[in-house]
Amino acid sequence: MPSIETLCDRIEELEQTVAAQQHRIESLDCKVDELETELEAEREDRQTAEARCAEVAETIDREVSARLEALSRKTEATREQVVELQSRSLEKGGHLLATNVDPDRIDVHGHQLEQITKDDDNEYFRLPGEEDPLARGGAVVQSTADLLPLQRLARFDDEMLASTTNRKPDELAAKAWRERDNPGRYKLWSNGGANVRTYMTAPDLADWIRQEEAGVSKKYSQELARRTIDAMIELARGKLGKTKRKRRTDGLTYHETRVVLHQGTELPGERPVADATAGSESQSASRKDGYAATGDGRDDHDPSHDDDQAPATDAVVGQ
């Protein structure tokens, strides 16, 4: 059993420990009070800053909105003045750069503008048939009125094209005509031979229509392709031809309708194509090499060469 002296020493140690802990607690209480005071001060500062920011934001919004509104009114007034000056200049026979003109805002008699190209390769707007008294940009190389109906429709965007045409084949004909310049992997138009610059087949057109028009069945796409080809021939005004080729695929023989653009055909607004005589000779040689390589004369050669080696059963439908 511990002695009284040992117990007294133990009690003294415990009292010292309790005193130290009490001192620590009092120190922490003071620190907590200081932190709460600082936090309250920071909270008040934050609320003051937020109120100030809201006041500044309201002031800026009010002032900036007023300035933006005034600037918008001034800009619109300036735009109206520019449109008025452009409209009067056009009525006096002026030719204006197409990049500076918003044709939807121009107000002229008849509400008709003509887009032309001049010697400087720039496009201009003018009233139909008006000559520029200042002769700026040189002579008129090409005007919209000189284009084929097919070319004019092809220049419209899809929305304007749909509102301008009242027949689906006309709309598809214009879109298909645009595809001549499509550099994609799948090309609707193919290069021809010595006498044909480029051509398009009815099966390829039907496939393309099914890609462009959602919900079109294979049978209906073939019917649309036939009507589109007829519309394209009509809108091209004799610049395109339609032929039928006798083809063999998988042992079956069928007639394939083609739209062809012959070499030497001049299209309004397009630079003339150089004489392909020299090129056709080299193509003929390469074709001979290709046939020699296959050795059996089967129908796996380039279809663009069929125009140079037409079978006796070919018939020209229109040109």
PDB file of C-alpha atoms in Angstrom:
ATOM      1  CA  MET A   1       0.000   0.000   0.000  1.00  0.00           C
ATOM      2  CA  PRO A   2       1.459   3.443  -0.984  1.00  0.00           C
ATOM      3  CA  SER A   3       2.568   5.655   1.773  1.00  0.00           C
ATOM      4  CA  ILE A   4       0.946   8.954   2.603  1.00  0.00           C
ATOM      5  CA  GLU A   5       3.976  10.819   1.295  1.00  0.00           C
ATOM      6  CA  THR A   6       3.707   9.068  -2.086  1.00  0.00           C
ATOM      7  CA  LEU A   7       0.020   9.883  -2.311  1.00  0.00           C
ATOM      8  CA  CYS A   8       0.686  13.509  -1.510  1.00  0.00           C
ATOM      9  CA  ASP A   9       3.293  13.696  -4.279  1.00  0.00           C
ATOM     10  CA  ARG A  10       0.847  12.148  -6.732  1.00  0.00           C
ATOM     11  CA  ILE A  11      -1.888  14.601  -5.772  1.00  0.00           C
ATOM     12  CA  GLU A  12       0.517  17.489  -6.211  1.00  0.00           C
ATOM     13  CA  GLU A  13       1.473  16.285  -9.718  1.00  0.00           C
ATOM     14  CA  LEU A  14      -2.194  15.978 -10.698  1.00  0.00           C
ATOM     15  CA  GLU A  15      -2.938  19.470  -9.385  1.00  0.00           C
ATOM     16  CA  GLN A  16      -0.068  20.838 -11.485  1.00  0.00           C
ATOM     17  CA  THR A  17      -1.390  19.000 -14.570  1.00  0.00           C
ATOM     18  CA  VAL A  18      -4.898  20.338 -14.026  1.00  0.00           C
ATOM     19  CA  ALA A  19      -3.523  23.857 -13.573  1.00  0.00           C
ATOM     20  CA  ALA A  20      -1.545  23.593 -16.817  1.00  0.00           C
ATOM     21  CA  GLN A  21      -4.601  22.317 -18.687  1.00  0.00           C
ATOM     22  CA  GLN A  22      -6.738  25.077 -17.254  1.00  0.00           C
ATOM     23  CA  HIS A  23      -4.208  27.627 -18.414  1.00  0.00           C
ATOM     24  CA  ARG A  24      -4.206  26.024 -21.887  1.00  0.00           C
ATOM     25  CA  ILE A  25      -8.007  26.158 -22.023  1.00  0.00           C
ATOM     26  CA  GLU A  26      -8.043  29.818 -21.058  1.00  0.00           C
ATOM     27  CA  SER A  27      -5.410  30.549 -23.737  1.00  0.00           C
ATOM     28  CA  LEU A  28      -7.468  28.735 -26.399  1.00  0.00           C
ATOM     29  CA  ASP A  29     -10.625  30.573 -25.299  1.00  0.00           C
ATOM     30  CA  CYS A  30      -8.832  33.860 -25.818  1.00  0.00           C
ATOM     31  CA  LYS A  31      -7.637  32.726 -29.264  1.00  0.00           C
ATOM     32  CA  VAL A  32     -11.172  31.684 -30.216  1.00  0.00           C
ATOM     33  CA  ASP A  33     -12.487  35.083 -29.129  1.00  0.00           C
ATOM     34  CA  GLU A  34      -9.851  36.813 -31.267  1.00  0.00           C
ATOM     35  CA  LEU A  35     -10.653  34.654 -34.300  1.00  0.00           C
ATOM     36  CA  GLU A  36     -14.387  35.276 -33.916  1.00  0.00           C
ATOM     37  CA  THR A  37     -13.721  38.989 -33.739  1.00  0.00           C
ATOM     38  CA  GLU A  38     -11.562  38.873 -36.864  1.00  0.00           C
ATOM     39  CA  LEU A  39     -14.158  36.730 -38.657  1.00  0.00           C
ATOM     40  CA  GLU A  40     -16.935  39.137 -37.806  1.00  0.00           C
ATOM     41  CA  ALA A  41     -14.817  42.049 -39.026  1.00  0.00           C
ATOM     42  CA  GLU A  42     -14.037  40.245 -42.274  1.00  0.00           C
ATOM     43  CA  ARG A  43     -17.725  39.353 -42.698  1.00  0.00           C
ATOM     44  CA  GLU A  44     -18.661  42.999 -42.297  1.00  0.00           C
ATOM     45  CA  ASP A  45     -15.927  44.025 -44.769  1.00  0.00           C
ATOM     46  CA  ARG A  46     -17.158  41.424 -47.264  1.00  0.00           C
ATOM     47  CA  GLN A  47     -20.748  42.597 -46.972  1.00  0.00           C
ATOM     48  CA  THR A  48     -19.601  46.183 -47.430  1.00  0.00           C
ATOM     49  CA  ALA A  49     -17.562  45.191 -50.502  1.00  0.00           C
ATOM     50  CA  GLU A  50     -20.469  43.232 -51.964  1.00  0.00           C
ATOM     51  CA  ALA A  51     -22.793  46.148 -51.481  1.00  0.00           C
ATOM     52  CA  ARG A  52     -20.245  48.425 -53.132  1.00  0.00           C
ATOM     53  CA  CYS A  53     -19.781  46.020 -56.039  1.00  0.00           C
ATOM     54  CA  ALA A  54     -23.529  45.763 -56.538  1.00  0.00           C
ATOM     55  CA  GLU A  55     -23.776  49.544 -56.549  1.00  0.00           C
ATOM     56  CA  VAL A  56     -20.901  49.864 -59.032  1.00  0.00           C
ATOM     57  CA  ALA A  57     -22.339  47.097 -61.230  1.00  0.00           C
ATOM     58  CA  GLU A  58     -25.725  48.783 -61.266  1.00  0.00           C
ATOM     59  CA  THR A  59     -24.130  52.089 -62.163  1.00  0.00           C
ATOM     60  CA  ILE A  60     -22.010  50.533 -64.899  1.00  0.00           C
ATOM     61  CA  ASP A  61     -24.957  48.559 -66.264  1.00  0.00           C
ATOM     62  CA  ARG A  62     -27.102  51.641 -66.341  1.00  0.00           C
ATOM     63  CA  GLU A  63     -24.455  53.822 -67.969  1.00  0.00           C
ATOM     64  CA  VAL A  64     -23.157  51.162 -70.374  1.00  0.00           C
ATOM     65  CA  SER A  65     -26.664  50.126 -71.401  1.00  0.00           C
ATOM     66  CA  ALA A  66     -27.502  53.739 -72.133  1.00  0.00           C
ATOM     67  CA  ARG A  67     -24.302  54.169 -74.135  1.00  0.00           C
ATOM     68  CA  LEU A  68     -24.817  50.902 -76.018  1.00  0.00           C
ATOM     69  CA  GLU A  69     -28.376  51.856 -76.832  1.00  0.00           C
ATOM     70  CA  ALA A  70     -27.252  55.254 -78.060  1.00  0.00           C
ATOM     71  CA  LEU A  71     -24.444  53.661 -80.076  1.00  0.00           C
ATOM     72  CA  SER A  72     -26.888  51.115 -81.533  1.00  0.00           C
ATOM     73  CA  ARG A  73     -29.266  53.885 -82.586  1.00  0.00           C
ATOM     74  CA  LYS A  74     -26.411  55.823 -84.114  1.00  0.00           C
ATOM     75  CA  THR A  75     -25.104  52.731 -85.921  1.00  0.00           C
ATOM     76  CA  GLU A  76     -28.544  51.914 -87.271  1.00  0.00           C
ATOM     77  CA  ALA A  77     -29.007  55.498 -88.405  1.00  0.00           C
ATOM     78  CA  THR A  78     -25.600  55.405 -90.117  1.00  0.00           C
ATOM     79  CA  ARG A  79     -26.471  52.090 -91.745  1.00  0.00           C
ATOM     80  CA  GLU A  80     -29.731  53.533 -93.025  1.00  0.00           C
ATOM     81  CA  GLN A  81     -27.849  56.515 -94.417  1.00  0.00           C
ATOM     82  CA  VAL A  82     -25.356  54.218 -96.162  1.00  0.00           C
ATOM     83  CA  VAL A  83     -28.195  52.101 -97.589  1.00  0.00           C
ATOM     84  CA  GLU A  84     -29.941  55.267 -98.797  1.00  0.00           C
ATOM     85  CA  LEU A  85     -26.759  56.518-100.471  1.00  0.00           C
ATOM     86  CA  GLN A  86     -26.131  53.112-102.033  1.00  0.00           C
ATOM     87  CA  SER A  87     -29.713  52.878-103.289  1.00  0.00           C
ATOM     88  CA  ARG A  88     -29.561  56.331-104.891  1.00  0.00           C
ATOM     89  CA  SER A  89     -26.108  55.551-106.343  1.00  0.00           C
ATOM     90  CA  LEU A  90     -27.466  52.361-107.894  1.00  0.00           C
ATOM     91  CA  GLU A  91     -30.411  54.253-109.359  1.00  0.00           C
ATOM     92  CA  LYS A  92     -27.938  56.643-110.967  1.00  0.00           C
ATOM     93  CA  GLY A  93     -26.213  53.724-112.698  1.00  0.00           C
ATOM     94  CA  GLY A  94     -23.455  53.077-110.201  1.00  0.00           C
ATOM     95  CA  HIS A  95     -21.811  49.708-109.677  1.00  0.00           C
ATOM     96  CA  LEU A  96     -21.092  48.845-106.033  1.00  0.00           C
ATOM     97  CA  LEU A  97     -18.730  46.172-104.729  1.00  0.00           C
ATOM     98  CA  ALA A  98     -20.790  43.174-103.662  1.00  0.00           C
ATOM     99  CA  THR A  99     -18.837  42.854-100.399  1.00  0.00           C
ATOM    100  CA  ASN A 100     -20.065  46.306 -99.322  1.00  0.00           C
ATOM    101  CA  VAL A 101     -23.728  45.806-100.156  1.00  0.00           C
ATOM    102  CA  ASP A 102     -26.496  44.093 -98.218  1.00  0.00           C
ATOM    103  CA  PRO A 103     -28.958  43.371-101.049  1.00  0.00           C
ATOM    104  CA  ASP A 104     -31.788  42.671 -98.592  1.00  0.00           C
ATOM    105  CA  ARG A 105     -31.671  46.280 -97.351  1.00  0.00           C
ATOM    106  CA  ILE A 106     -31.328  48.067-100.676  1.00  0.00           C
ATOM    107  CA  ASP A 107     -34.468  49.989-101.642  1.00  0.00           C
ATOM    108  CA  VAL A 108     -34.635  50.634-105.377  1.00  0.00           C
ATOM    109  CA  HIS A 109     -37.438  50.735-107.899  1.00  0.00           C
ATOM    110  CA  GLY A 110     -38.473  47.225-108.812  1.00  0.00           C
ATOM    111  CA  HIS A 111     -36.440  45.779-105.914  1.00  0.00           C
ATOM    112  CA  GLN A 112     -34.161  43.997-108.379  1.00  0.00           C
ATOM    113  CA  LEU A 113     -30.375  43.916-108.313  1.00  0.00           C
ATOM    114  CA  GLU A 114     -28.022  42.225-110.748  1.00  0.00           C
ATOM    115  CA  GLN A 115     -24.711  40.726-109.652  1.00  0.00           C
ATOM    116  CA  ILE A 116     -21.911  41.062-112.198  1.00  0.00           C
ATOM    117  CA  THR A 117     -18.210  40.320-112.532  1.00  0.00           C
ATOM    118  CA  LYS A 118     -15.787  42.804-114.092  1.00  0.00           C
ATOM    119  CA  ASP A 119     -12.309  42.715-115.580  1.00  0.00           C
ATOM    120  CA  ASP A 120     -10.780  43.182-112.117  1.00  0.00           C
ATOM    121  CA  ASP A 121     -12.336  39.822-111.056  1.00  0.00           C
ATOM    122  CA  ASN A 122     -14.447  41.570-108.417  1.00  0.00           C
ATOM    123  CA  GLU A 123     -18.194  41.117-108.107  1.00  0.00           C
ATOM    124  CA  TYR A 124     -20.500  44.141-108.174  1.00  0.00           C
ATOM    125  CA  PHE A 125     -24.182  44.933-107.772  1.00  0.00           C
ATOM    126  CA  ARG A 126     -26.058  47.141-110.208  1.00  0.00           C
ATOM    127  CA  LEU A 127     -29.555  47.705-111.471  1.00  0.00           C
ATOM    128  CA  PRO A 128     -30.232  45.312-114.365  1.00  0.00           C
ATOM    129  CA  GLY A 129     -28.514  46.525-117.522  1.00  0.00           C
ATOM    130  CA  GLU A 130     -27.135  49.778-116.051  1.00  0.00           C
ATOM    131  CA  GLU A 131     -23.660  50.871-117.196  1.00  0.00           C
ATOM    132  CA  ASP A 132     -21.299  52.487-114.711  1.00  0.00           C
ATOM    133  CA  PRO A 133     -20.660  56.085-115.870  1.00  0.00           C
ATOM    134  CA  LEU A 134     -17.250  56.026-114.162  1.00  0.00           C
ATOM    135  CA  ALA A 135     -16.277  52.669-115.696  1.00  0.00           C
ATOM    136  CA  ARG A 136     -14.647  51.509-112.486  1.00  0.00           C
ATOM    137  CA  GLY A 137     -13.362  47.955-112.435  1.00  0.00           C
ATOM    138  CA  GLY A 138     -13.250  47.677-116.224  1.00  0.00           C
ATOM    139  CA  ALA A 139     -15.787  46.138-118.540  1.00  0.00           C
ATOM    140  CA  VAL A 140     -18.475  43.720-117.391  1.00  0.00           C
ATOM    141  CA  VAL A 141     -17.220  40.177-117.878  1.00  0.00           C
ATOM    142  CA  GLN A 142     -20.273  38.358-116.611  1.00  0.00           C
ATOM    143  CA  SER A 143     -23.653  39.308-115.207  1.00  0.00           C
ATOM    144  CA  THR A 144     -26.225  37.238-113.396  1.00  0.00           C
ATOM    145  CA  ALA A 145     -28.635  37.683-116.279  1.00  0.00           C
ATOM    146  CA  ASP A 146     -26.157  35.931-118.586  1.00  0.00           C
ATOM    147  CA  LEU A 147     -26.044  32.803-116.440  1.00  0.00           C
ATOM    148  CA  LEU A 148     -28.019  29.715-117.214  1.00  0.00           C
ATOM    149  CA  PRO A 149     -31.070  29.148-114.996  1.00  0.00           C
ATOM    150  CA  LEU A 150     -29.273  26.122-113.566  1.00  0.00           C
ATOM    151  CA  GLN A 151     -26.254  28.248-112.631  1.00  0.00           C
ATOM    152  CA  ARG A 152     -28.379  30.972-111.061  1.00  0.00           C
ATOM    153  CA  LEU A 153     -30.228  28.455-108.899  1.00  0.00           C
ATOM    154  CA  ALA A 154     -26.970  26.789-107.869  1.00  0.00           C
ATOM    155  CA  ARG A 155     -25.722  30.113-106.468  1.00  0.00           C
ATOM    156  CA  PHE A 156     -28.556  30.270-103.930  1.00  0.00           C
ATOM    157  CA  ASP A 157     -28.145  28.845-100.462  1.00  0.00           C
ATOM    158  CA  ASP A 158     -30.390  25.935 -99.540  1.00  0.00           C
ATOM    159  CA  GLU A 159     -33.003  28.075 -97.802  1.00  0.00           C
ATOM    160  CA  MET A 160     -33.325  30.546-100.664  1.00  0.00           C
ATOM    161  CA  LEU A 161     -33.241  27.721-103.197  1.00  0.00           C
ATOM    162  CA  ALA A 162     -36.153  25.952-101.485  1.00  0.00           C
ATOM    163  CA  SER A 163     -38.212  29.161-101.437  1.00  0.00           C
ATOM    164  CA  THR A 164     -37.372  30.044-105.060  1.00  0.00           C
ATOM    165  CA  THR A 165     -38.132  26.733-106.745  1.00  0.00           C
ATOM    166  CA  ASN A 166     -41.586  25.168-106.709  1.00  0.00           C
ATOM    167  CA  ARG A 167     -40.449  21.781-108.010  1.00  0.00           C
ATOM    168  CA  LYS A 168     -38.280  19.329-106.096  1.00  0.00           C
ATOM    169  CA  PRO A 169     -36.397  18.189-109.234  1.00  0.00           C
ATOM    170  CA  ASP A 170     -35.329  21.813-109.932  1.00  0.00           C
ATOM    171  CA  GLU A 171     -33.987  22.139-106.385  1.00  0.00           C
ATOM    172  CA  LEU A 172     -32.116  18.836-106.612  1.00  0.00           C
ATOM    173  CA  ALA A 173     -30.757  19.758-110.057  1.00  0.00           C
ATOM    174  CA  ALA A 174     -29.230  22.961-108.662  1.00  0.00           C
ATOM    175  CA  LYS A 175     -27.718  21.125-105.684  1.00  0.00           C
ATOM    176  CA  ALA A 176     -26.327  18.388-107.942  1.00  0.00           C
ATOM    177  CA  TRP A 177     -24.790  21.033-110.218  1.00  0.00           C
ATOM    178  CA  ARG A 178     -22.937  22.456-107.218  1.00  0.00           C
ATOM    179  CA  GLU A 179     -21.399  19.046-106.606  1.00  0.00           C
ATOM    180  CA  ARG A 180     -19.134  19.460-109.663  1.00  0.00           C
ATOM    181  CA  ASP A 181     -16.733  21.401-107.424  1.00  0.00           C
ATOM    182  CA  ASN A 182     -17.043  19.085-104.428  1.00  0.00           C
ATOM    183  CA  PRO A 183     -13.528  17.787-103.607  1.00  0.00           C
ATOM    184  CA  GLY A 184     -14.814  15.129-101.214  1.00  0.00           C
ATOM    185  CA  ARG A 185     -14.047  11.454-101.363  1.00  0.00           C
ATOM    186  CA  TYR A 186     -17.433  10.639-102.881  1.00  0.00           C
ATOM    187  CA  LYS A 187     -17.819  12.595-106.111  1.00  0.00           C
ATOM    188  CA  LEU A 188     -21.138  12.760-107.892  1.00  0.00           C
ATOM    189  CA  TRP A 189     -19.493  13.894-111.141  1.00  0.00           C
ATOM    190  CA  SER A 190     -16.734  11.976-112.918  1.00  0.00           C
ATOM    191  CA  ASN A 191     -14.120  13.130-115.386  1.00  0.00           C
ATOM    192  CA  GLY A 192     -14.846  12.141-118.981  1.00  0.00           C
ATOM    193  CA  GLY A 193     -12.656  11.269-121.913  1.00  0.00           C
ATOM    194  CA  ALA A 194     -11.626  13.075-125.081  1.00  0.00           C
ATOM    195  CA  ASN A 195     -15.101  14.338-125.999  1.00  0.00           C
ATOM    196  CA  VAL A 196     -16.670  14.620-122.532  1.00  0.00           C
ATOM    197  CA  ARG A 197     -15.465  17.033-119.891  1.00  0.00           C
ATOM    198  CA  THR A 198     -17.496  15.524-117.062  1.00  0.00           C
ATOM    199  CA  TYR A 199     -20.552  13.332-116.575  1.00  0.00           C
ATOM    200  CA  MET A 200     -22.959  12.067-113.944  1.00  0.00           C
ATOM    201  CA  THR A 201     -24.816   8.749-113.962  1.00  0.00           C
ATOM    202  CA  ALA A 202     -28.414   8.212-112.906  1.00  0.00           C
ATOM    203  CA  PRO A 203     -27.543   5.477-110.342  1.00  0.00           C
ATOM    204  CA  ASP A 204     -24.979   7.752-108.691  1.00  0.00           C
ATOM    205  CA  LEU A 205     -27.532  10.557-108.631  1.00  0.00           C
ATOM    206  CA  ALA A 206     -30.142   8.280-107.043  1.00  0.00           C
ATOM    207  CA  ASP A 207     -27.651   7.250-104.330  1.00  0.00           C
ATOM    208  CA  TRP A 208     -26.763  10.891-103.728  1.00  0.00           C
ATOM    209  CA  ILE A 209     -30.448  11.846-103.418  1.00  0.00           C
ATOM    210  CA  ARG A 210     -30.954   9.160-100.767  1.00  0.00           C
ATOM    211  CA  GLN A 211     -28.067  10.682 -98.811  1.00  0.00           C
ATOM    212  CA  GLU A 212     -29.360  14.237 -99.180  1.00  0.00           C
ATOM    213  CA  GLU A 213     -33.085  13.615 -98.627  1.00  0.00           C
ATOM    214  CA  ALA A 214     -34.113  11.828 -95.460  1.00  0.00           C
ATOM    215  CA  GLY A 215     -36.743   9.126 -95.731  1.00  0.00           C
ATOM    216  CA  VAL A 216     -36.479   8.631 -99.500  1.00  0.00           C
ATOM    217  CA  SER A 217     -36.810   5.008-100.582  1.00  0.00           C
ATOM    218  CA  LYS A 218     -34.574   3.442-103.207  1.00  0.00           C
ATOM    219  CA  LYS A 219     -37.407   3.204-105.722  1.00  0.00           C
ATOM    220  CA  TYR A 220     -38.481   6.806-105.222  1.00  0.00           C
ATOM    221  CA  SER A 221     -34.873   8.024-105.402  1.00  0.00           C
ATOM    222  CA  GLN A 222     -34.606   6.434-108.852  1.00  0.00           C
ATOM    223  CA  GLU A 223     -37.747   8.266-109.958  1.00  0.00           C
ATOM    224  CA  LEU A 224     -36.412  11.529-108.486  1.00  0.00           C
ATOM    225  CA  ALA A 225     -33.104  10.966-110.277  1.00  0.00           C
ATOM    226  CA  ARG A 226     -34.908  10.615-113.617  1.00  0.00           C
ATOM    227  CA  ARG A 227     -36.940  13.784-113.035  1.00  0.00           C
ATOM    228  CA  THR A 228     -33.877  15.657-111.751  1.00  0.00           C
ATOM    229  CA  ILE A 229     -31.919  14.806-114.892  1.00  0.00           C
ATOM    230  CA  ASP A 230     -34.780  16.071-117.047  1.00  0.00           C
ATOM    231  CA  ALA A 231     -34.921  19.272-114.992  1.00  0.00           C
ATOM    232  CA  MET A 232     -31.157  19.729-115.261  1.00  0.00           C
ATOM    233  CA  ILE A 233     -31.261  19.344-119.051  1.00  0.00           C
ATOM    234  CA  GLU A 234     -34.086  21.873-119.235  1.00  0.00           C
ATOM    235  CA  LEU A 235     -32.417  24.406-116.915  1.00  0.00           C
ATOM    236  CA  ALA A 236     -29.081  24.083-118.770  1.00  0.00           C
ATOM    237  CA  ARG A 237     -30.714  25.210-122.040  1.00  0.00           C
ATOM    238  CA  GLY A 238     -28.874  22.882-124.369  1.00  0.00           C
ATOM    239  CA  LYS A 239     -25.492  23.014-122.642  1.00  0.00           C
ATOM    240  CA  LEU A 240     -25.845  19.490-121.239  1.00  0.00           C
ATOM    241  CA  GLY A 241     -26.583  16.249-123.019  1.00  0.00           C
ATOM    242  CA  LYS A 242     -28.260  13.035-121.932  1.00  0.00           C
ATOM    243  CA  THR A 243     -27.040   9.674-123.178  1.00  0.00           C
ATOM    244  CA  LYS A 244     -27.752   6.028-122.466  1.00  0.00           C
ATOM    245  CA  ARG A 245     -24.956   3.501-122.141  1.00  0.00           C
ATOM    246  CA  LYS A 246     -25.220  -0.240-122.321  1.00  0.00           C
ATOM    247  CA  ARG A 247     -23.367  -1.617-119.309  1.00  0.00           C
ATOM    248  CA  ARG A 248     -22.677  -5.058-117.887  1.00  0.00           C
ATOM    249  CA  THR A 249     -22.382  -5.700-114.183  1.00  0.00           C
ATOM    250  CA  ASP A 250     -22.273  -9.087-112.479  1.00  0.00           C
ATOM    251  CA  GLY A 251     -23.224 -10.745-115.771  1.00  0.00           C
ATOM    252  CA  LEU A 252     -26.310  -8.556-116.231  1.00  0.00           C
ATOM    253  CA  THR A 253     -26.804  -6.025-119.009  1.00  0.00           C
ATOM    254  CA  TYR A 254     -28.665  -2.780-118.452  1.00  0.00           C
ATOM    255  CA  HIS A 255     -28.860   0.736-119.870  1.00  0.00           C
ATOM    256  CA  GLU A 256     -27.380   3.527-117.773  1.00  0.00           C
ATOM    257  CA  THR A 257     -28.546   7.137-118.233  1.00  0.00           C
ATOM    258  CA  ARG A 258     -25.908   9.843-118.035  1.00  0.00           C
ATOM    259  CA  VAL A 259     -25.820  13.620-118.005  1.00  0.00           C
ATOM    260  CA  VAL A 260     -22.755  14.748-119.941  1.00  0.00           C
ATOM    261  CA  LEU A 261     -20.962  18.055-120.359  1.00  0.00           C
ATOM    262  CA  HIS A 262     -19.034  17.869-123.611  1.00  0.00           C
ATOM    263  CA  GLN A 263     -15.579  19.266-124.198  1.00  0.00           C
ATOM    264  CA  GLY A 264     -15.710  22.684-125.816  1.00  0.00           C
ATOM    265  CA  THR A 265     -19.086  23.586-124.316  1.00  0.00           C
ATOM    266  CA  GLU A 266     -18.846  27.140-123.035  1.00  0.00           C
ATOM    267  CA  LEU A 267     -20.689  27.863-119.807  1.00  0.00           C
ATOM    268  CA  PRO A 268     -21.433  31.477-118.830  1.00  0.00           C
ATOM    269  CA  GLY A 269     -19.284  32.676-115.980  1.00  0.00           C
ATOM    270  CA  GLU A 270     -16.786  29.814-116.222  1.00  0.00           C
ATOM    271  CA  ARG A 271     -13.335  30.034-117.711  1.00  0.00           C
ATOM    272  CA  PRO A 272     -12.962  28.000-120.906  1.00  0.00           C
ATOM    273  CA  VAL A 273     -11.329  24.628-120.511  1.00  0.00           C
ATOM    274  CA  ALA A 274      -8.095  24.086-122.425  1.00  0.00           C
ATOM    275  CA  ASP A 275      -8.165  21.759-125.435  1.00  0.00           C
ATOM    276  CA  ALA A 276      -8.016  18.209-124.152  1.00  0.00           C
ATOM    277  CA  THR A 277      -6.760  16.627-127.380  1.00  0.00           C
ATOM    278  CA  ALA A 278      -3.246  16.054-126.101  1.00  0.00           C
ATOM    279  CA  GLY A 279      -4.524  14.759-122.804  1.00  0.00           C
ATOM    280  CA  SER A 280      -6.918  12.359-124.511  1.00  0.00           C
ATOM    281  CA  GLU A 281      -4.086  10.726-126.413  1.00  0.00           C
ATOM    282  CA  SER A 282      -2.256   9.957-123.195  1.00  0.00           C
ATOM    283  CA  GLN A 283      -5.514   8.729-121.624  1.00  0.00           C
ATOM    284  CA  SER A 284      -6.099   6.412-124.577  1.00  0.00           C
ATOM    285  CA  ALA A 285      -2.619   4.976-124.158  1.00  0.00           C
ATOM    286  CA  SER A 286      -3.159   4.437-120.433  1.00  0.00           C
ATOM    287  CA  ARG A 287      -6.493   2.743-121.116  1.00  0.00           C
ATOM    288  CA  LYS A 288      -4.872   0.382-123.589  1.00  0.00           C
ATOM    289  CA  ASP A 289      -2.288  -0.478-120.967  1.00  0.00           C
ATOM    290  CA  GLY A 290      -5.054  -1.082-118.448  1.00  0.00           C
ATOM    291  CA  TYR A 291      -6.970  -3.403-120.779  1.00  0.00           C
ATOM    292  CA  ALA A 292      -3.787  -5.289-121.554  1.00  0.00           C
ATOM    293  CA  ALA A 293      -3.243  -5.774-117.840  1.00  0.00           C
ATOM    294  CA  THR A 294      -6.689  -7.233-117.204  1.00  0.00           C
ATOM    295  CA  GLY A 295      -6.568  -9.340-120.349  1.00  0.00           C
ATOM    296  CA  ASP A 296     -10.233 -10.351-120.307  1.00  0.00           C
ATOM    297  CA  GLY A 297     -12.002  -7.135-121.289  1.00  0.00           C
ATOM    298  CA  ARG A 298     -14.377  -7.295-118.308  1.00  0.00           C
ATOM    299  CA  ASP A 299     -16.253  -4.239-117.060  1.00  0.00           C
ATOM    300  CA  ASP A 300     -13.895  -3.219-114.239  1.00  0.00           C
ATOM    301  CA  HIS A 301     -12.220  -0.335-116.052  1.00  0.00           C
ATOM    302  CA  ASP A 302     -12.788   3.360-115.274  1.00  0.00           C
ATOM    303  CA  PRO A 303     -16.381   4.203-116.331  1.00  0.00           C
ATOM    304  CA  SER A 304     -15.301   7.715-117.296  1.00  0.00           C
ATOM    305  CA  HIS A 305     -13.696   6.213-120.393  1.00  0.00           C
ATOM    306  CA  ASP A 306     -16.919   4.734-121.753  1.00  0.00           C
ATOM    307  CA  ASP A 307     -17.635   7.888-123.763  1.00  0.00           C
ATOM    308  CA  ASP A 308     -14.513   7.273-125.858  1.00  0.00           C
ATOM    309  CA  GLN A 309     -15.365   3.630-126.535  1.00  0.00           C
ATOM    310  CA  ALA A 310     -19.139   3.701-126.891  1.00  0.00           C
ATOM    311  CA  PRO A 311     -20.788   0.469-127.989  1.00  0.00           C
ATOM    312  CA  ALA A 312     -22.919   0.417-131.077  1.00  0.00           C
ATOM    313  CA  THR A 313     -26.113   0.330-129.027  1.00  0.00           C
ATOM    314  CA  ASP A 314     -25.504   3.813-127.484  1.00  0.00           C
ATOM    315  CA  ALA A 315     -28.219   6.345-128.242  1.00  0.00           C
ATOM    316  CA  VAL A 316     -28.046  10.078-127.717  1.00  0.00           C
ATOM    317  CA  VAL A 317     -31.293  11.176-126.113  1.00  0.00           C
ATOM    318  CA  GLY A 318     -30.622  14.932-126.102  1.00  0.00           C
ATOM    319  CA  GLN A 319     -27.748  17.296-126.397  1.00  0.00           C
TER     320      GLN A 319
END
